[in-house]
C-alpha positions in Angstrom: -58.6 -9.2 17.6 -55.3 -7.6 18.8 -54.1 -8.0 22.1 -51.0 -7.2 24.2 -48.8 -10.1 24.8 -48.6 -12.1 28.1 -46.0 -13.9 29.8 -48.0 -17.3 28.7 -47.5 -16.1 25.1 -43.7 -16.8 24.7 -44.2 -20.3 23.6 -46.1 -18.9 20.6 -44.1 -15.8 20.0 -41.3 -18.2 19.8 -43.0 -20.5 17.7 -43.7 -17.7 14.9 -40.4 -16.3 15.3 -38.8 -19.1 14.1 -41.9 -19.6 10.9 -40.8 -15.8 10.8 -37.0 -17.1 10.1 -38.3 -20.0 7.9 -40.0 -17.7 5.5 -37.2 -15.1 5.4 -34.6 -18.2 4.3 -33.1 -17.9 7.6 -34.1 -20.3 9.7 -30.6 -21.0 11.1 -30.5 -17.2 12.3 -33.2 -17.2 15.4 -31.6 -18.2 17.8 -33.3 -16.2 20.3 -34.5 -19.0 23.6 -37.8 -18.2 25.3 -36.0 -17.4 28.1 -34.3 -14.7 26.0 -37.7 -13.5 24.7 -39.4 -13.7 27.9 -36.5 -11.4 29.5 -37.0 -8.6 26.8 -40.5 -8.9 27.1 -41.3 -9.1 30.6 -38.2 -9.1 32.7 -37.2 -6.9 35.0 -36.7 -3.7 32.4 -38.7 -4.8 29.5 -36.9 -3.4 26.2 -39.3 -4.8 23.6 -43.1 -5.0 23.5 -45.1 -7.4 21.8 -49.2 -7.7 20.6 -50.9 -10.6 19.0 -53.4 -11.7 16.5 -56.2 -13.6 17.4 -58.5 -15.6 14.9 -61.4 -17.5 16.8 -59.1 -17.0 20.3 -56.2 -18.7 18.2 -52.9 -16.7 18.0 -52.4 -16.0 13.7 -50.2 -13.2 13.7 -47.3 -11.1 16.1 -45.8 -8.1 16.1 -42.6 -7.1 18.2 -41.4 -3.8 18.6 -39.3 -1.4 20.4 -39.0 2.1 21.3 -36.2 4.3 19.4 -35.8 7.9 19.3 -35.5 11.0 16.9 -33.1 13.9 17.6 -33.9 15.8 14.3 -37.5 15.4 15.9 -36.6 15.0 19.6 -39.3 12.4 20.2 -39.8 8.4 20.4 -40.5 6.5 17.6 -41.5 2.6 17.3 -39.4 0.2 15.6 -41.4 -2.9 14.4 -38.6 -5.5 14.5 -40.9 -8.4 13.3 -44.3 -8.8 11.7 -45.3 -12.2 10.9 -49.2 -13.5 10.0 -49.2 -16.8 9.7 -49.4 -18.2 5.7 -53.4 -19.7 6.8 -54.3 -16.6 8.2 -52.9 -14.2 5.7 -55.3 -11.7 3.7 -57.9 -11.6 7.0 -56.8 -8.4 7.9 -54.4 -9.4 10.6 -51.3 -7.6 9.6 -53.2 -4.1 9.0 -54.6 -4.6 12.9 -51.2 -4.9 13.9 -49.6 -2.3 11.9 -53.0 0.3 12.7 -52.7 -0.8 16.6 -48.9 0.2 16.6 -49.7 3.3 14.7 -52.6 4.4 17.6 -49.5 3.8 20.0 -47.8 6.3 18.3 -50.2 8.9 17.5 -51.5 8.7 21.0 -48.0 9.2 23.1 -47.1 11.5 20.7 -44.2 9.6 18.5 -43.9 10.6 15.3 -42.5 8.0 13.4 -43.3 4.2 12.8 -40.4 2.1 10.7 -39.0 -1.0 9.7 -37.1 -3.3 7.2 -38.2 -5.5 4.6 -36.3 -8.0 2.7 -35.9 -6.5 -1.0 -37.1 -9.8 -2.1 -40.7 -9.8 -0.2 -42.7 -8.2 -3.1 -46.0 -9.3 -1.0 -44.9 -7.3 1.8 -43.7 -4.5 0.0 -47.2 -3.9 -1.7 -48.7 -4.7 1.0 -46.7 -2.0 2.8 -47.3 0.5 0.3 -51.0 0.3 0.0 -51.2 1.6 3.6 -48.7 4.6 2.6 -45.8 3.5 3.8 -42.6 4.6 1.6 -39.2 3.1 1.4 -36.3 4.8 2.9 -34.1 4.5 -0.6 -31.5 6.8 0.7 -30.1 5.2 3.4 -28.4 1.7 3.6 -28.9 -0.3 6.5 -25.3 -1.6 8.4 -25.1 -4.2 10.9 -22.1 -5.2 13.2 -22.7 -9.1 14.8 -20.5 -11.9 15.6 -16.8 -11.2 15.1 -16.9 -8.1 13.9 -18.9 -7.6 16.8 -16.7 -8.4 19.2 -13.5 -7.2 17.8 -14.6 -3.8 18.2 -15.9 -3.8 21.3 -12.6 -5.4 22.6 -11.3 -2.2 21.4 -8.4 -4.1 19.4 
């Protein structure tokens, strides 16, 4: 079963983010607080969205996302930041309910595109990814600016 995330979800969300971290050989890299993930989620301008996996009324499996936007195709888009089922739970179908739940989202507010990342290493994911039809975005390279490079640019020095 997929469901919408609650405010009484955080503690789990958390939880998985952090398995989420473990897995991806970064576990000293989430450093997001459930305050933090309760303010995205539910505050008072939510800027990320979250469902859940349920397995006998038990949460297995999460997926947050985020709206981002097309001008070549001058429409929203979803941006699945994380994806995580967890390792018991894998291979019941948990992770296509997410990713086809997501999808209806987009086909029925009219976005036109569904993407994300995947570590180069996570051959699982890959096929897994691929089997549904998704294809890799070979021709561009990802960049990201965060701690002191951050902030030395946005001091404007």
């Amino acid at each position: 079963m997929i469901r919408t995330a609650t405010p009484d979800d955080i503690p789990v969300i958390h939880a998985m983010v952090r398995e989420l971290a473990e897995y991806e050989k970064a576990p000293d890299e989430a450093k997001a607080s459930r305050q933090q993930l309760h303010e995205a989620l539910f505050g008072e301008r939510p800027a990320a969205f979250a469902h859940l996996a349920e397995e006998a009324g038990e949460p297995v499996g999460f997926a947050l996302w985020f709206l981002n936007f097309s001008t070549w195709r001058g429409v929203h888009g979803i941006y699945l930041e994380d994806l995580y089922v967890r390792p018991g739970a894998r291979g019941g179908g948990h992770g296509k309910a997410l990713l086809t739940e997501l999808a209806r989202i987009c086909v029925e507010r009219g976005y036109e595109r569904l993407e994300w990342s995947v570590l180069n290493w996570n051959r699982p994911s890959i096929e897994f990814y691929e089997a549904l039809g998704a294809r890799p975005q070979d021709e561009w390279t990802a960049y990201r600016l965060t701690d002191g490079a951050l902030r030395e640019l946005g001091s404007g020095d």
